[in-house]
Amino acid sequence: MSSQPVSGTHPITPTPRADCTSLPPRFPAYPLSRLGVVLALTVTFMFVEAVGGWISGSLALLADAGHMLTDAGALGLTLLSAWVGLRPASHSKTYGYQRWEILAALINGAALFGIAGWVVVEAIQRIQHPEPIRAGLFLVVAAGGLVVNLISLGILHGIRDGSLNTRGAYLHVLGDALGSVGALTAAGIIATTGWTLADPIVSIVLALLILIGAWRLVRESTDILLESVPGHVSVAEVHRRILAVSGVTGVHDLHVWGVTSDLVAMSGHAVVPDLGHHPEVLERIRSEMCQLGIGHVTIQLEVQHECEEPRPLASAAGTRAQHLGHRH
């Protein structure tokens, strides 16, 4: 190790910790009741659209019903992962179950890719072989779907930025709302002009919109699972701030990653030759990381870099590896 152990003791006076008030709570209180209401609305109208699409012959309604089926599963998974994520950490799962939300978000995104692909394939077949559509029923069901989806969006609007998982649920419902708008547009065109190709064409446009949201969701959840540096954090800035703390002469083995969409972690080694400055340096580093939105800080202080030659210490103290910033 680069820190040199010596005999004796060195009393440390506890330093008041900075209040990292800008960080979200470690275990966010998921609005399970709101998600439950949206799930019930989605399942109920999914059956209405499926029956209406089958009777009217509208691909847009059937596609939206299929999308709502995917959303019902996604919302159910969101509820499950939110409930599981509230469980406390254990000896075998020291971060708790928070990453269930990331797995659910990844599954949600993959499901959106699948349903969008199915809609495109079916729409191409409809363009090649047009089928008659009952525009009146199509119009009524599409309008009802739009109303239901707008209600669901209103319920989820205030929590859409709460976590990656709730944002995934919001994107699913937003996709449903766009689907209803497209279906309503297609129904209006068919009712006024009789041009049935509007149905599959609108379906393809909606599928492309769904793919955009799916790609964002899959990319962000994959980045967290790969422990990538969050987009709002700069490793160079983290390095600069630690090195700027008085008493720090070097920084190495620095890592920054996202544990969940709400929790960013950092670990690293800082060289602080003067043992007497260690308590103050620890608190200053934690405070600097709080300002960057990093809530879980693990920093090891060393009196010299591991590549340097050993040198005698002026103060008698043991080796210290400090672990800061837990938010259990």
Coordinates of C-alpha atoms in Angstrom, one line a residue, residues 41-318:
L41 CA -57.0 2.6 -17.2
T42 CA -54.5 1.2 -19.7
V43 CA -55.8 -2.4 -19.3
T44 CA -59.4 -1.4 -19.5
F45 CA -59.1 0.6 -22.7
M46 CA -56.7 -1.9 -24.3
F47 CA -59.7 -4.3 -24.5
V48 CA -61.9 -1.6 -25.9
E49 CA -59.4 -0.7 -28.7
A50 CA -58.7 -4.4 -29.5
V51 CA -62.4 -5.1 -30.0
G52 CA -63.0 -1.8 -31.8
G53 CA -60.0 -2.4 -34.1
W54 CA -61.1 -5.9 -34.9
I55 CA -64.7 -4.9 -35.7
S56 CA -63.7 -1.7 -37.6
G57 CA -60.8 -3.3 -39.5
S58 CA -58.4 -0.5 -38.4
L59 CA -54.7 -1.4 -38.1
A60 CA -54.0 1.8 -36.1
L61 CA -56.5 0.8 -33.4
L62 CA -55.1 -2.8 -33.3
A63 CA -51.5 -1.4 -33.2
D64 CA -52.4 0.9 -30.4
A65 CA -54.2 -1.9 -28.5
G66 CA -51.0 -4.0 -28.9
H67 CA -49.0 -1.0 -27.7
M68 CA -51.2 -0.7 -24.7
L69 CA -50.8 -4.4 -24.0
T70 CA -47.0 -3.8 -23.9
D71 CA -47.6 -0.8 -21.7
A72 CA -49.8 -2.7 -19.3
G73 CA -46.9 -5.2 -18.9
A74 CA -44.4 -2.4 -18.6
L75 CA -46.5 -0.6 -16.0
G76 CA -46.9 -3.8 -14.0
L77 CA -43.2 -4.3 -14.1
T78 CA -42.6 -0.7 -13.1
L79 CA -44.9 -1.2 -10.1
L80 CA -43.2 -4.4 -9.1
S81 CA -39.7 -2.9 -9.4
A82 CA -40.7 0.2 -7.5
W83 CA -42.0 -2.0 -4.7
V84 CA -39.0 -4.2 -4.7
G85 CA -36.6 -1.2 -4.9
L86 CA -38.0 0.2 -1.6
R87 CA -36.6 -2.8 0.3
P88 CA -33.6 -2.0 2.4
A89 CA -30.0 -3.0 1.7
S90 CA -28.8 -6.4 3.1
H91 CA -25.5 -8.1 3.7
S92 CA -25.7 -9.8 0.3
K93 CA -27.1 -6.8 -1.6
T94 CA -25.3 -3.8 -0.1
Y95 CA -27.0 -1.3 -2.6
G96 CA -30.4 -2.7 -1.9
Y97 CA -32.7 -3.5 -4.8
Q98 CA -32.6 -0.2 -6.6
R99 CA -31.3 -1.5 -9.8
W100 CA -34.5 -3.4 -10.4
E101 CA -35.8 -0.1 -11.8
I102 CA -32.9 -0.1 -14.4
L103 CA -33.7 -3.7 -15.4
A104 CA -37.4 -2.8 -15.8
A105 CA -36.5 0.3 -17.9
L106 CA -34.3 -1.9 -20.2
I107 CA -37.2 -4.4 -20.6
N108 CA -39.6 -1.5 -21.3
G109 CA -37.4 -0.1 -24.0
A110 CA -36.9 -3.5 -25.6
A111 CA -40.6 -4.1 -25.6
L112 CA -41.2 -0.8 -27.4
F113 CA -38.7 -1.8 -30.1
G114 CA -40.6 -5.0 -30.6
I115 CA -44.1 -3.5 -30.9
A116 CA -42.9 -0.7 -33.2
G117 CA -41.4 -3.3 -35.5
W118 CA -44.6 -5.3 -35.6
V119 CA -46.6 -2.2 -36.5
V120 CA -44.3 -1.3 -39.4
V121 CA -44.4 -4.8 -40.8
E122 CA -48.2 -4.9 -40.5
A123 CA -48.6 -1.5 -42.0
I124 CA -46.5 -2.4 -45.1
Q125 CA -48.8 -5.4 -45.6
R126 CA -51.8 -3.1 -45.3
I127 CA -50.4 -0.7 -47.9
Q128 CA -49.9 -3.6 -50.3
H129 CA -53.3 -5.1 -49.6
P130 CA -55.7 -2.4 -48.4
E131 CA -58.7 -3.6 -46.3
P132 CA -62.1 -1.8 -45.8
I133 CA -62.4 0.2 -42.6
R134 CA -65.6 1.2 -40.6
A135 CA -64.6 4.9 -40.2
G136 CA -67.4 5.8 -37.7
L137 CA -66.5 3.2 -35.1
F138 CA -62.8 3.9 -35.8
L139 CA -63.3 7.6 -35.0
V140 CA -65.3 7.0 -31.8
V141 CA -62.8 4.5 -30.3
A142 CA -59.8 6.6 -31.3
A143 CA -61.3 9.7 -29.6
G144 CA -62.0 7.6 -26.4
G145 CA -58.4 6.3 -26.5
L146 CA -57.1 9.9 -26.7
V147 CA -59.2 11.0 -23.7
V148 CA -58.0 8.0 -21.6
N149 CA -54.4 8.5 -22.5
L150 CA -54.5 12.2 -21.7
I151 CA -55.9 11.4 -18.3
S152 CA -53.1 9.0 -17.7
L153 CA -50.5 11.5 -18.8
G154 CA -52.0 14.0 -16.4
I155 CA -51.6 11.5 -13.6
L156 CA -48.0 10.8 -14.4
H157 CA -46.9 14.3 -15.4
G158 CA -45.8 15.4 -12.0
I159 CA -43.6 12.3 -11.4
R160 CA -42.1 11.8 -14.9
D161 CA -38.7 13.0 -13.8
G162 CA -38.7 11.0 -10.5
S163 CA -36.6 8.1 -11.9
L164 CA -35.6 6.3 -15.1
N165 CA -38.4 3.8 -14.4
T166 CA -41.2 6.3 -13.9
R167 CA -39.9 8.2 -17.0
G168 CA -40.2 4.9 -18.9
A169 CA -43.8 4.5 -17.8
Y170 CA -44.5 8.1 -18.8
L171 CA -42.9 7.5 -22.3
H172 CA -45.1 4.4 -22.7
V173 CA -48.3 6.4 -22.0
L174 CA -47.0 9.3 -24.2
G175 CA -46.6 6.8 -27.0
D176 CA -50.2 5.7 -26.4
A177 CA -51.4 9.3 -26.6
L178 CA -49.5 9.9 -29.8
G179 CA -51.0 6.7 -31.1
S180 CA -54.5 7.9 -30.3
V181 CA -53.8 11.2 -32.0
G182 CA -52.6 9.4 -35.1
A183 CA -55.5 7.0 -35.1
L184 CA -57.9 9.9 -34.7
T185 CA -56.3 11.7 -37.6
A186 CA -56.4 8.6 -39.8
A187 CA -60.1 8.1 -38.8
G188 CA -60.9 11.7 -39.7
I189 CA -59.2 11.3 -43.1
I190 CA -60.9 8.0 -43.9
A191 CA -64.3 9.4 -42.8
T192 CA -64.1 12.5 -45.0
T193 CA -62.2 11.2 -48.0
G194 CA -62.4 7.4 -47.9
W195 CA -58.6 7.1 -48.3
T196 CA -57.9 3.9 -46.3
L197 CA -54.1 4.1 -46.8
A198 CA -54.1 6.9 -44.2
D199 CA -54.5 4.1 -41.5
P200 CA -51.2 2.2 -42.2
I201 CA -49.2 5.4 -43.1
V202 CA -50.1 7.0 -39.8
S203 CA -49.2 3.7 -38.0
I204 CA -45.7 3.8 -39.5
V205 CA -45.2 7.4 -38.4
L206 CA -46.3 6.6 -34.9
A207 CA -44.0 3.5 -34.8
L208 CA -41.0 5.8 -35.7
L209 CA -41.9 8.2 -32.8
I210 CA -42.1 5.2 -30.4
L211 CA -38.7 4.1 -31.5
I212 CA -37.1 7.4 -30.6
G213 CA -38.3 7.1 -27.0
A214 CA -37.4 3.4 -26.9
W215 CA -33.8 4.2 -28.0
R216 CA -33.3 6.8 -25.3
L217 CA -34.6 4.5 -22.6
V218 CA -32.5 1.5 -23.7
R219 CA -29.4 3.7 -24.1
E220 CA -29.7 5.3 -20.6
S221 CA -30.5 2.1 -18.8
T222 CA -27.6 0.3 -20.6
D223 CA -25.2 3.1 -19.6
I224 CA -26.1 2.6 -15.9
L225 CA -25.8 -1.2 -16.1
L226 CA -22.3 -0.7 -17.7
E227 CA -21.5 1.7 -14.9
S228 CA -20.7 4.5 -17.4
V229 CA -20.1 8.1 -16.2
P230 CA -23.5 9.9 -16.0
G231 CA -23.9 12.5 -18.7
H232 CA -24.2 15.4 -16.2
V233 CA -20.9 14.6 -14.5
S234 CA -17.4 15.3 -15.9
V235 CA -14.6 13.1 -14.6
A236 CA -12.1 15.9 -15.4
E237 CA -14.1 18.3 -13.2
V238 CA -14.2 15.7 -10.4
H239 CA -10.4 15.3 -10.7
R240 CA -9.9 19.1 -10.8
R241 CA -12.0 19.8 -7.7
I242 CA -10.3 17.1 -5.6
L243 CA -6.9 18.3 -6.6
A244 CA -7.9 21.9 -5.7
V245 CA -8.7 20.9 -2.1
S246 CA -6.0 22.3 0.2
G247 CA -3.6 19.6 1.3
V248 CA -4.2 17.3 -1.7
T249 CA -1.1 16.8 -3.9
G250 CA -2.3 14.0 -6.2
V251 CA -5.4 12.0 -7.3
H252 CA -5.4 8.6 -9.0
D253 CA -7.6 5.5 -9.5
L254 CA -10.7 7.8 -9.9
H255 CA -14.0 6.2 -10.9
V256 CA -17.5 7.7 -11.3
W257 CA -20.6 5.7 -12.2
G258 CA -24.3 5.7 -11.8
V259 CA -25.8 3.1 -9.4
T260 CA -29.3 4.1 -10.4
S261 CA -30.8 7.1 -12.2
D262 CA -31.0 8.9 -8.8
L263 CA -27.7 7.9 -7.2
V264 CA -24.2 8.7 -8.6
A265 CA -21.1 7.1 -6.9
M266 CA -17.4 8.0 -6.9
S267 CA -14.3 6.3 -5.6
G268 CA -10.7 7.3 -5.8
H269 CA -7.4 7.8 -4.0
A270 CA -6.1 11.2 -2.9
V271 CA -2.5 11.9 -1.8
V272 CA -2.4 14.0 1.4
P273 CA 1.1 14.0 2.9
D274 CA 0.1 15.8 6.1
L275 CA -1.9 13.4 8.3
G276 CA -3.2 16.3 10.4
H277 CA -5.1 17.6 7.3
H278 CA -7.0 14.3 6.7
P279 CA -10.2 15.0 8.5
E280 CA -10.6 18.4 6.9
V281 CA -9.7 17.1 3.4
L282 CA -12.2 14.3 3.7
E283 CA -15.0 16.7 4.5
R284 CA -13.9 19.2 1.8
I285 CA -13.9 16.4 -0.9
R286 CA -17.3 15.2 0.2
S287 CA -18.7 18.8 0.0
E288 CA -17.2 19.3 -3.5
M289 CA -18.7 16.0 -4.7
C290 CA -22.1 17.0 -3.3
Q291 CA -22.0 20.1 -5.5
L292 CA -21.5 17.9 -8.5
G293 CA -24.5 15.7 -7.6
I294 CA -22.4 12.8 -6.4
G295 CA -24.0 11.3 -3.3
H296 CA -22.0 8.1 -2.6
V297 CA -18.3 9.0 -2.0
T298 CA -15.5 6.5 -1.3
I299 CA -12.1 8.1 -1.0
Q300 CA -8.9 6.6 0.3
L301 CA -6.3 9.1 1.6
E302 CA -2.7 8.3 1.2
V303 CA 0.4 10.0 2.5
Q304 CA 2.2 9.3 -0.8
H305 CA 1.6 7.8 -4.2
E306 CA 2.2 4.0 -4.4
C307 CA 5.0 4.7 -7.0
E308 CA 7.0 7.0 -4.7
E309 CA 9.8 5.9 -2.5
P310 CA 8.8 5.4 1.2
R311 CA 9.5 8.3 3.4
P312 CA 9.3 8.8 7.2
L313 CA 6.2 10.4 8.7
A314 CA 6.3 13.3 11.1
S315 CA 3.2 12.3 12.9
A316 CA 2.4 8.9 14.4
A317 CA -0.8 7.5 13.0
G318 CA -2.2 4.4 11.4

